[in-house]
Coordinates of C-alpha atoms in Angstrom, one line a residue:
X346 CA 27.5 224.5 159.0
X347 CA 26.8 228.4 160.0
X348 CA 23.1 229.3 159.3
X349 CA 21.5 232.7 159.4
X350 CA 18.4 234.2 160.5
X351 CA 17.9 236.5 157.8
X352 CA 19.0 237.6 154.4
X353 CA 22.4 239.5 154.5
X354 CA 24.9 240.8 151.8
X355 CA 27.4 239.2 153.1
X356 CA 27.4 235.5 153.1
X357 CA 28.3 233.3 156.0
X358 CA 30.0 231.0 153.9
X359 CA 32.9 233.5 152.9
X360 CA 35.2 235.8 154.7
X361 CA 35.5 238.1 152.2
X362 CA 33.9 241.2 152.8
X363 CA 34.5 242.9 149.2
X364 CA 31.2 242.9 147.2
X365 CA 31.3 242.2 143.5
X366 CA 30.5 245.7 141.6
X367 CA 30.5 246.1 138.0
X368 CA 32.0 249.1 136.3
X369 CA 29.9 251.7 134.8
X370 CA 31.3 253.1 131.6
X371 CA 29.7 256.7 130.9
X372 CA 31.2 256.7 127.4
X373 CA 29.2 253.9 126.3
X374 CA 26.2 254.8 128.2
X375 CA 25.8 257.9 125.8
X376 CA 23.2 256.9 122.7
X377 CA 23.6 257.7 119.3
X378 CA 20.4 258.5 117.4
X379 CA 20.1 255.8 114.3
X380 CA 17.0 255.8 112.4
X381 CA 14.0 254.6 114.4
X382 CA 16.5 253.2 117.4
X383 CA 18.7 254.9 119.9
X384 CA 21.9 252.7 119.7
X385 CA 25.0 253.3 121.8
X386 CA 28.0 252.7 119.8
X387 CA 28.8 249.3 120.5
X388 CA 25.2 248.9 118.7
X389 CA 26.1 251.1 116.0
X390 CA 29.0 249.3 115.0
X391 CA 27.4 246.1 115.1
X392 CA 25.1 247.1 111.8
X393 CA 28.0 246.8 109.6
X394 CA 28.9 245.1 107.0
X395 CA 25.4 243.7 106.5
X396 CA 27.0 241.4 103.8
X397 CA 28.7 238.1 104.6
X398 CA 28.7 236.5 107.8
X399 CA 28.5 238.4 111.4
X400 CA 28.8 237.3 114.8
X401 CA 27.4 239.6 117.5
X402 CA 28.4 238.4 121.1
X403 CA 25.6 239.8 123.2
X404 CA 26.1 239.5 126.8
X405 CA 22.8 239.6 129.0
X406 CA 20.4 242.7 128.7
X407 CA 22.8 244.5 126.5
X408 CA 20.1 245.1 123.7
X409 CA 20.2 242.2 121.1
X410 CA 16.6 242.5 120.2
X411 CA 17.1 246.6 119.1
X412 CA 20.1 245.3 116.9
X413 CA 18.8 242.7 115.6
X414 CA 15.7 244.6 114.4
X415 CA 18.0 247.5 113.4
X416 CA 20.0 245.4 111.4
X417 CA 17.0 243.9 109.4
X418 CA 15.4 247.4 108.7
X419 CA 19.0 248.6 107.3
X420 CA 19.0 245.7 105.1
X421 CA 15.6 246.5 104.1
X422 CA 16.6 250.0 103.5
X423 CA 19.7 249.3 101.3
X424 CA 18.6 246.0 99.6
X425 CA 14.9 246.8 99.2
X426 CA 14.3 244.0 97.0
X427 CA 16.0 241.3 99.2
X428 CA 14.2 238.5 100.9
X429 CA 14.9 238.2 104.6
X430 CA 14.5 235.6 106.9
X431 CA 14.5 235.9 110.9
X432 CA 15.1 233.0 112.8
X433 CA 14.2 232.4 116.5
X434 CA 13.4 229.7 119.0
X435 CA 10.3 230.2 120.5
X436 CA 6.6 231.5 119.1
X437 CA 6.9 234.2 121.6
X438 CA 10.0 235.3 120.5
X439 CA 8.7 235.5 116.8
X440 CA 5.5 237.2 117.5
X441 CA 7.8 240.0 119.8
X442 CA 10.1 240.3 116.6
X443 CA 7.2 241.1 114.7
X444 CA 5.7 243.3 116.6
X445 CA 8.9 245.6 116.6
X446 CA 9.5 245.0 112.8
X447 CA 6.1 246.4 112.2
X448 CA 4.8 245.8 108.3
X449 CA 8.0 245.5 106.7
X450 CA 8.0 243.9 102.8
X451 CA 10.0 240.7 102.1
X452 CA 10.4 239.8 105.9
X453 CA 9.6 236.4 107.2
X454 CA 9.7 235.9 110.9
X455 CA 9.5 232.0 111.8
X456 CA 10.9 229.8 114.3
X457 CA 13.1 226.7 113.1
X458 CA 10.4 224.1 113.7
X459 CA 7.9 226.3 111.6
X460 CA 10.8 226.7 108.5
X461 CA 11.1 222.8 108.7
X462 CA 7.7 221.9 109.0
X463 CA 6.7 224.1 106.0
X464 CA 9.6 222.5 104.1
X465 CA 8.0 219.0 104.8
X466 CA 4.6 220.3 104.1
X467 CA 5.5 221.0 100.7
X468 CA 7.8 218.5 100.0
X469 CA 6.1 215.0 100.4
X470 CA 4.8 215.2 104.1
X471 CA 1.4 216.7 103.8
X472 CA -0.7 213.6 105.0
X473 CA 1.4 213.3 108.2
X474 CA 0.0 213.4 111.4
X475 CA 1.5 215.7 114.0
X476 CA 2.1 214.2 117.6
X477 CA 3.7 216.7 120.1
X478 CA 3.1 214.5 123.4
X479 CA 6.6 213.4 124.8
X480 CA 5.0 210.9 126.7
X481 CA 4.1 209.1 123.3
X482 CA 7.7 209.5 122.2
X483 CA 9.4 208.1 125.0
X484 CA 6.9 205.0 125.2
X485 CA 8.2 204.5 121.9
X486 CA 11.6 204.9 122.3
X487 CA 11.4 202.5 125.2
X488 CA 10.1 199.8 123.3
X489 CA 12.5 200.0 120.7
X490 CA 15.3 200.1 123.1
X491 CA 14.6 196.6 124.9
X492 CA 17.4 195.2 126.8
X493 CA 20.0 197.5 124.9
X494 CA 22.2 199.5 126.9
X495 CA 20.9 202.9 126.5
X496 CA 18.1 204.9 127.7
X497 CA 15.3 207.1 126.7
X498 CA 16.7 210.2 127.9
X499 CA 20.1 209.5 125.8
X500 CA 17.9 208.8 122.7
X501 CA 15.9 211.7 122.6
X502 CA 19.0 214.0 123.6
X503 CA 20.5 212.3 120.5
X504 CA 17.3 212.9 117.9
X505 CA 18.6 216.6 117.0
X506 CA 22.8 215.5 117.3
X507 CA 24.7 214.5 114.2
X508 CA 27.7 213.4 116.3
X509 CA 29.0 212.3 119.8
X510 CA 26.4 209.8 119.9
X511 CA 27.5 206.0 120.6
X512 CA 26.5 203.3 118.4
X513 CA 23.6 201.9 120.6
X514 CA 22.2 205.0 120.7
X515 CA 22.3 206.1 117.4
X516 CA 21.4 202.5 116.2
X517 CA 17.9 203.3 118.3
X518 CA 17.8 206.7 117.1
X519 CA 17.5 205.3 113.4
X520 CA 14.8 202.7 114.2
X521 CA 12.8 205.2 116.0
X522 CA 12.7 208.0 113.1
X523 CA 12.1 204.9 110.6
X524 CA 9.2 203.9 112.7
X525 CA 7.9 207.7 112.4
X526 CA 8.1 207.6 108.9
X527 CA 6.5 204.0 108.4
X528 CA 3.5 205.6 110.6
X529 CA 3.6 208.9 108.9
X530 CA 3.9 210.7 112.0
X531 CA 5.8 214.2 112.7
X532 CA 7.1 215.0 116.1
X533 CA 8.5 218.5 117.4
X534 CA 11.8 216.4 117.7
X535 CA 11.8 214.9 113.8
X536 CA 10.6 217.8 111.7
X537 CA 14.2 219.3 111.8
X538 CA 16.1 216.0 111.1
X539 CA 13.4 215.2 108.2
X540 CA 14.4 218.5 106.8
X541 CA 17.8 218.3 106.6
X542 CA 17.8 214.8 105.3
X543 CA 15.1 216.0 102.5
X544 CA 17.6 218.8 101.3
X545 CA 20.8 216.7 101.4
X546 CA 18.7 213.9 99.1
X547 CA 16.9 216.3 96.8
X548 CA 19.3 218.9 95.4
X549 CA 16.3 220.3 93.3
X550 CA 14.4 221.4 96.6
X551 CA 17.3 222.9 98.2
X552 CA 17.9 224.8 95.1
X553 CA 14.7 226.1 95.1
X554 CA 14.8 227.1 98.5
X555 CA 18.2 228.8 98.5
X556 CA 16.3 231.3 96.2
X557 CA 13.9 232.3 98.7
X558 CA 15.9 234.2 101.0
X559 CA 19.1 236.8 100.4
X560 CA 19.8 237.5 104.1
X561 CA 19.4 235.3 106.9
X562 CA 19.2 236.9 110.8
X563 CA 19.6 234.9 113.4
X564 CA 18.2 235.2 117.3
X565 CA 19.7 233.1 120.4
X566 CA 22.4 231.4 118.0
X567 CA 24.0 230.0 121.2
X568 CA 21.0 227.6 121.4
X569 CA 21.4 225.8 117.8
X570 CA 21.9 222.3 117.4
X571 CA 24.0 220.5 115.0
X572 CA 20.7 219.7 112.7
X573 CA 19.9 223.4 113.0
X574 CA 23.2 224.6 111.9
X575 CA 23.3 222.3 108.9
X576 CA 20.2 223.7 107.9
X577 CA 21.1 227.1 108.0
X578 CA 24.5 226.3 106.2
X579 CA 22.3 224.6 103.3
X580 CA 19.7 227.6 103.0
X581 CA 22.6 230.1 103.1
X582 CA 25.3 228.5 100.8
X583 CA 23.5 230.7 97.8
X584 CA 23.4 234.4 99.5
X585 CA 26.2 233.6 102.0
X586 CA 24.8 236.5 104.5
X587 CA 24.4 235.1 107.9
X588 CA 23.9 237.8 111.2
X589 CA 23.9 235.6 113.9
X590 CA 23.3 237.2 117.7
X591 CA 23.6 235.2 120.9
X592 CA 25.6 234.7 123.8
X593 CA 27.6 231.9 124.9
X594 CA 27.2 232.4 128.6
X595 CA 23.4 231.7 128.1
X596 CA 23.8 228.5 126.4
X597 CA 22.0 226.1 128.5
X598 CA 20.1 224.1 126.5
X599 CA 23.1 221.0 125.9
X600 CA 20.3 218.3 126.6
X601 CA 18.2 219.4 123.5
X602 CA 21.3 219.0 121.7
X603 CA 22.5 222.8 121.7
X604 CA 26.4 223.0 121.0
X605 CA 27.7 225.8 123.1
X606 CA 31.4 226.0 121.3
X607 CA 28.8 226.8 118.1
X608 CA 29.3 230.8 118.6
X609 CA 33.2 230.2 118.4
X610 CA 33.3 228.2 115.4
X611 CA 31.0 230.4 113.5
X612 CA 33.3 233.7 114.5
X613 CA 36.1 232.0 112.6
X614 CA 34.7 233.1 109.5
X615 CA 32.8 236.3 110.7
X616 CA 32.9 240.0 111.3
X617 CA 32.6 239.9 115.2
X618 CA 30.9 242.6 117.5
X619 CA 30.9 242.5 121.2
X620 CA 27.9 244.1 123.2
X621 CA 28.8 244.8 126.6
X622 CA 26.5 247.4 128.0
X623 CA 23.9 245.9 130.6
X624 CA 21.0 248.0 130.5
X625 CA 18.9 245.9 132.9
X626 CA 20.7 245.3 136.2
X627 CA 22.2 247.3 139.0
X628 CA 26.3 247.2 139.2
X629 CA 26.2 244.9 142.0
X630 CA 24.1 242.0 140.3
X631 CA 26.2 242.8 137.2
X632 CA 29.1 242.5 138.9
X633 CA 27.8 238.9 140.6
X634 CA 27.3 237.6 137.3
X635 CA 30.8 238.5 135.6
X636 CA 32.6 237.0 138.9
X637 CA 30.3 233.5 138.0
X638 CA 31.8 233.8 134.3
X639 CA 35.2 235.3 134.8
X640 CA 36.7 234.0 131.4
X641 CA 34.2 236.2 129.4
X642 CA 34.6 239.8 128.6
X643 CA 32.6 241.6 132.0
X644 CA 30.1 243.3 131.2
X645 CA 29.4 247.2 132.0
X646 CA 26.6 248.5 133.8
X647 CA 24.4 251.2 132.3
X648 CA 22.8 252.1 135.8
X649 CA 25.0 253.8 138.6
X650 CA 22.8 252.4 141.0
X651 CA 24.6 250.7 144.2
X652 CA 22.5 250.8 147.0
X653 CA 21.2 247.6 146.3
X654 CA 23.7 244.2 146.8
X655 CA 22.4 240.6 146.1
X656 CA 21.5 239.1 149.6
X657 CA 22.5 235.4 150.7
X658 CA 21.0 233.3 153.0
X659 CA 22.2 229.5 154.2
X660 CA 18.9 228.3 155.5
X661 CA 18.5 225.4 158.2
X662 CA 16.6 223.3 156.1
X663 CA 14.1 223.6 152.8
X664 CA 11.2 224.5 155.1
X665 CA 13.5 227.3 156.8
X666 CA 14.5 228.6 153.4
X667 CA 11.0 228.7 152.2
X668 CA 9.8 230.7 155.3
X669 CA 12.1 233.3 154.5
X670 CA 11.9 233.4 150.8
X671 CA 8.0 234.1 151.9
X672 CA 8.7 236.4 154.4
X673 CA 10.7 238.7 152.1
X674 CA 8.0 238.5 149.4
X675 CA 5.4 239.8 151.7
X676 CA 7.9 242.2 153.3
X677 CA 8.6 243.8 149.6
X678 CA 4.6 243.8 148.7
X679 CA 3.8 245.5 151.6
X680 CA 6.6 248.3 150.6
X681 CA 4.4 248.8 147.5
X682 CA 6.3 246.0 145.4
X683 CA 3.8 244.2 143.1
X684 CA 3.7 240.4 143.4
X685 CA 4.0 240.7 139.3
X686 CA 7.5 241.5 139.7
X687 CA 8.8 239.0 141.6
X688 CA 10.1 235.7 140.4
X689 CA 11.3 232.6 142.5
X690 CA 13.9 230.4 140.0
X691 CA 15.2 227.1 140.9
X692 CA 17.3 224.4 139.0
X693 CA 15.0 221.4 139.1
X694 CA 11.1 221.6 139.5
X695 CA 11.6 218.9 142.8
X696 CA 13.3 221.7 144.6
X697 CA 10.2 224.3 144.5
X698 CA 8.0 222.0 146.1
X699 CA 8.2 223.3 150.0
X700 CA 8.4 227.2 148.5
X701 CA 4.9 226.3 146.7
X702 CA 3.3 224.9 149.5
X703 CA 4.3 228.1 151.7
X704 CA 3.4 230.4 149.2
X705 CA -0.1 228.5 149.0
X706 CA -0.6 228.7 152.6
X707 CA 0.1 232.1 153.2
X708 CA -2.3 232.9 150.1
X709 CA 0.2 234.5 147.9
X710 CA -1.3 234.4 144.5
X711 CA 1.4 232.4 142.4
X712 CA 1.8 231.2 138.6
X713 CA 4.0 228.2 137.5
X714 CA 5.7 229.0 134.2
X715 CA 4.8 226.0 131.7
X716 CA 3.3 223.8 134.6
X717 CA 0.7 225.0 136.8
X718 CA 1.3 221.8 139.4
X719 CA 3.5 220.7 142.1
X720 CA 6.3 218.6 141.1
X721 CA 4.1 216.0 142.3
X722 CA 1.6 216.2 139.7
X723 CA 3.6 215.5 136.9
X724 CA 5.6 212.4 135.4
X725 CA 7.1 210.2 136.5
X726 CA 5.2 210.7 140.1
X727 CA 1.7 210.8 138.3
X728 CA 1.6 207.3 137.2
X729 CA 2.0 206.3 141.0
X730 CA -0.9 208.4 142.2
X731 CA -3.0 207.3 139.5
X732 CA -2.2 203.6 140.2
X733 CA -2.8 204.2 144.2
X734 CA -5.9 206.0 143.4
X735 CA -7.1 203.0 141.5
X736 CA -6.4 200.8 143.9
X737 CA -8.5 202.7 146.4
X738 CA -11.0 203.3 144.3
X739 CA -11.4 201.3 140.8
X740 CA -13.6 202.3 138.5
X741 CA -13.6 202.2 134.3
X742 CA -12.0 206.3 134.3
X743 CA -9.3 205.0 136.6
X744 CA -8.2 201.8 134.9
X745 CA -8.3 203.4 131.5
X746 CA -5.3 205.6 133.7
X747 CA -3.3 202.7 134.4
X748 CA -3.6 200.9 131.2
X749 CA -0.3 202.5 130.2
X750 CA 1.4 201.1 133.1
X751 CA 0.3 197.5 132.6
X752 CA 1.5 198.0 128.9
X753 CA -2.2 197.4 127.5
X754 CA -2.9 199.4 124.9
X755 CA -6.5 201.0 124.3
X756 CA -7.4 198.5 121.9
X757 CA -7.3 195.9 125.0
X758 CA -10.4 197.9 126.6
X759 CA -13.1 196.0 124.9
X760 CA -11.8 192.6 125.5
X761 CA -11.0 193.5 129.0
X762 CA -14.8 194.5 129.2
X763 CA -16.2 191.3 127.6
X764 CA -14.0 189.3 129.8
X765 CA -15.3 191.1 133.3
X766 CA -18.4 190.2 132.1
X767 CA -17.8 186.6 131.2
X768 CA -15.8 186.1 134.7
X769 CA -18.0 188.0 136.6
X770 CA -14.5 189.7 137.8
X771 CA -12.5 192.5 138.7
X772 CA -10.4 194.7 136.5
X773 CA -6.9 193.4 137.4
X774 CA -8.7 189.8 137.5
X775 CA -9.8 190.0 133.9
X776 CA -6.6 191.6 132.7
X777 CA -4.8 188.4 134.0
X778 CA -6.8 186.0 131.6
X779 CA -6.2 188.7 128.3
X780 CA -4.7 186.7 125.6
X781 CA -1.1 187.8 126.3
X782 CA 2.5 186.6 125.8
X783 CA 3.3 184.6 129.2
X784 CA 6.0 187.2 130.5
X785 CA 3.4 189.8 130.0
X786 CA 0.8 188.0 132.2
X787 CA 3.3 187.5 134.7
X788 CA 4.2 191.3 134.8
X789 CA 0.3 192.6 135.3
X790 CA 0.1 189.5 138.3
X791 CA 2.9 191.1 139.9
X792 CA 1.5 194.9 139.7
X793 CA -2.1 193.1 140.4
X794 CA -0.7 191.7 143.8
X795 CA 1.2 195.0 144.5
X796 CA -2.3 197.0 143.8
X797 CA -4.3 194.4 145.9
X798 CA -2.6 195.1 148.8
X799 CA -2.9 198.8 149.4
X800 CA -5.4 200.2 151.3
X801 CA -6.1 203.3 152.7
X802 CA -4.2 202.7 155.9
X803 CA -1.3 201.9 154.0
X804 CA 1.9 204.1 154.5
X805 CA 2.5 206.1 151.6
X806 CA 6.2 205.5 151.5
X807 CA 5.6 201.4 151.5
X808 CA 2.6 201.7 148.7
X809 CA 4.9 203.6 146.3
X810 CA 8.2 201.3 146.9
X811 CA 5.7 198.2 146.8
X812 CA 4.8 199.6 143.1
X813 CA 8.2 200.5 142.3
X814 CA 9.2 197.1 143.0
X815 CA 6.3 195.2 141.0
X816 CA 7.2 197.1 137.7
X817 CA 6.8 200.6 138.0
X818 CA 10.5 201.1 138.3
X819 CA 11.2 199.5 135.5
X820 CA 8.7 201.0 133.5
X821 CA 9.8 204.5 134.0
X822 CA 13.6 204.1 133.7
X823 CA 16.5 204.0 136.0
X824 CA 16.5 208.1 136.1
X825 CA 12.9 208.6 136.9
X826 CA 12.6 205.5 139.3
X827 CA 15.7 207.2 141.6
X828 CA 13.6 210.3 141.3
X829 CA 10.5 208.3 142.8
X830 CA 12.3 206.3 145.2
X831 CA 13.6 209.8 146.7
X832 CA 10.0 211.0 146.7
X833 CA 9.1 207.7 148.7
X834 CA 11.4 208.8 151.4
X835 CA 9.8 212.2 151.4
X836 CA 6.2 210.5 152.1
X837 CA 7.2 208.5 155.4
X838 CA 5.7 211.2 157.5
X839 CA 2.4 210.7 156.5
X840 CA 0.5 207.7 158.5
X841 CA -1.8 206.8 155.6
X842 CA -2.4 206.8 152.1
X843 CA -5.7 208.5 152.8
X844 CA -4.0 211.3 154.7
X845 CA -1.2 212.0 151.9
X846 CA -4.3 211.9 149.3
X847 CA -6.2 214.2 151.2
X848 CA -3.1 216.8 151.2
X849 CA -2.9 216.7 147.6
X850 CA -6.6 217.1 147.2
X851 CA -6.2 220.2 149.3
X852 CA -3.1 221.7 147.3
X853 CA -5.1 221.4 144.3
X854 CA -7.4 223.3 145.6
X855 CA -5.4 226.2 147.0
X856 CA -3.9 226.4 143.6
X857 CA -7.4 226.5 142.0
X858 CA -8.1 229.2 144.2
X859 CA -4.8 230.7 143.4
X860 CA -5.4 230.5 140.1
X861 CA -8.6 232.7 140.7
X862 CA -6.9 235.2 142.5
X863 CA -4.7 235.8 139.6
X864 CA -7.8 236.7 137.4
X865 CA -8.9 238.7 140.0
X866 CA -5.9 240.5 140.7
X867 CA -5.1 241.3 136.6
X868 CA -2.4 238.8 137.2
X869 CA -0.9 240.3 140.1
X870 CA 1.4 236.8 140.9
X871 CA 4.5 235.8 142.0
X872 CA 6.1 233.7 139.2
X873 CA 7.8 230.4 140.0
X874 CA 9.6 228.8 137.3
X875 CA 12.9 226.4 136.2
X876 CA 15.9 228.9 135.3
X877 CA 15.8 227.1 131.9
X878 CA 12.1 228.7 131.6
X879 CA 13.4 232.1 132.6
X880 CA 15.7 232.3 130.1
X881 CA 14.7 235.8 127.8
X882 CA 12.7 237.1 130.8
X883 CA 13.5 239.9 133.5
X884 CA 12.0 240.9 136.6
X885 CA 12.5 243.8 139.3
X886 CA 13.1 240.9 142.2
X887 CA 14.4 237.5 141.8
X888 CA 14.7 235.1 144.3
X889 CA 17.1 231.9 143.5
X890 CA 17.0 228.8 146.0
X891 CA 18.6 225.8 146.4
X892 CA 22.3 227.1 145.6
X893 CA 24.6 224.3 146.6
X894 CA 26.5 221.6 145.1
X895 CA 24.3 218.6 144.1
X896 CA 21.7 221.0 143.3
X897 CA 23.3 223.4 141.1
X898 CA 25.6 222.3 139.9
X899 CA 23.2 219.1 139.5
X900 CA 24.9 216.1 141.2
X901 CA 23.8 213.6 137.9
X902 CA 27.0 212.0 136.4
X903 CA 26.1 213.3 132.8
X904 CA 26.0 217.4 134.1
X905 CA 27.9 219.3 132.0
X906 CA 29.9 221.5 134.9
X907 CA 30.4 224.3 132.3
X908 CA 26.5 224.2 131.4
X909 CA 25.7 224.6 135.3
X910 CA 27.8 227.4 135.6
X911 CA 25.8 229.1 132.6
X912 CA 22.8 228.1 134.6
X913 CA 23.4 230.6 137.7
X914 CA 24.9 233.3 135.1
X915 CA 21.3 233.5 133.2
X916 CA 19.6 232.9 136.8
X917 CA 21.4 236.1 138.2
X918 CA 20.9 238.2 135.4
X919 CA 17.1 237.8 135.3
X920 CA 17.1 240.3 138.1
X921 CA 17.1 244.0 137.5
X922 CA 17.3 245.6 140.9
X923 CA 16.8 243.1 144.0
X924 CA 18.5 239.7 144.1
X925 CA 18.1 237.2 146.6
X926 CA 20.3 233.8 146.7
X927 CA 19.5 230.9 149.3
X928 CA 20.4 227.4 150.2
X929 CA 19.5 224.8 152.8
X930 CA 22.3 223.3 155.0
X931 CA 20.5 220.2 155.1
X932 CA 17.8 218.4 152.8
X933 CA 15.4 215.3 153.8
X934 CA 17.2 213.3 150.9
X935 CA 20.5 213.3 152.5
X936 CA 22.5 213.1 155.6
X937 CA 25.2 215.3 154.6
X938 CA 25.4 219.0 155.0
X939 CA 25.1 220.8 151.8
X940 CA 28.0 223.3 150.9
X941 CA 27.0 226.3 148.8
X942 CA 27.5 226.1 145.0
X943 CA 31.1 226.1 144.1
X944 CA 30.5 228.7 141.3
X945 CA 29.5 231.1 144.1
X946 CA 32.2 230.2 146.4
X947 CA 34.6 230.5 143.7
X948 CA 33.0 234.2 143.0
X949 CA 33.9 235.2 146.5
X950 CA 37.5 233.8 146.5

């Protein structure tokens, strides 16, 4: 594979010299005045009819929020007594809508979760406590699964689905919901299913709620799951006035139960409008996005700026890729571009480790959206780190940290302390004498032997493999265990656990320094995030790394190739002015040479 020494507008993986370029339509760019909003002809047309079912197919950067707000103001003006409900998916999006709407009477802006929560609170769930911890959820599900043929991930994905669930997964899902009801616990995953079940079982409650709103405006409709669709259908059955705004090209939440075909299904019984004028990106960036999604109506550029084409890099390896990204960031910053206008995007967090460390080494201020840590500081890797730290320096706090991995509840802490005092023994020896079933005692004994064999001089890779075999692999499950196994191979370069833990501590110190620098520079930081986390955002400059087959699209057996294609589309359309796309020809976890993402290859074919 030919690699490149710098970014280039002509990729080395294709002989095609013609670069993608979107059209610019001056007729559509001319905006008309409409009340408080400036709308182009497409946007203006999308304001009617106000009643019935309306679907607005809004491509990336085409002003969907502007149109949504304009429709709400039109409804409020023409139907002053009407009660309007605007639904979106995140608190941030809801706050943005509220700020743009201002003080409009009879208009409620809410998330789906908030509506579901209030329905439950007002109808018999007031004494339920809220638990939002995913690890607690996963532990409950794992316990319910036992030896049945399903996984925690499968059950979690099925929680907000109504169809396409295998019998075993459906059975565990029902047991999980029943366990929550019995324990009087509400989770983010259960609020909407419980609300739907409540409305289906109690017509009087449904009848009351159907009279609460006359118009429904739904943002990001492509992200709705089957439970949300049913809730909307029930609540709007009396009024029949729904306006859904979305883009099927940006449906990337299948793992949460989102149904990509929902847009097409809704369109069958709706007045459909198309928004195709992109006000965010340059024609070369939009042109690439159009090529990645050739089956959809192409976006048209509102900008005529054609001087800056996307640039591509085939790096030697991950370190080389990270080095080029950081060098380009430094070059742009030296030329007057703010760090805060740059974002580094990736398919999964594990792909960002090297560039994260490279940014830290060059003292470039950074922020990780959603997670201010490296992948190694998150599950399933954190459990291994906690076990190793306990093995090297056992104390009360560290043993409490590893109790979940030994399947010991918090209630065992006091009996353990009493046993340690009685037997004059350490934590693990005392744990093996607790009154537990024989199979539990055998498990703890095996884990104890593995922990006691670990010293500061043990090779990190060997320590991780030993703990996986002793039981941690079973604890986290097959998929997570595979990730930890792959990570273990990457640790073989460290001479000892002491050296590796020192490295981790240095990384955390560097990260803390960068976070302090972010405060001092008023958050002028490069932003790192997954493509999923970037949805809804935009940046002047975007670096997209790891664009090879196996990463994007993912090599997972259950990966939906079309959803992976949509992920690339979302990543490309986050960029306003500059886009840099790269991938490493070689990665540490594979002896095979990587090939550029098939979606990019197709775009240039």
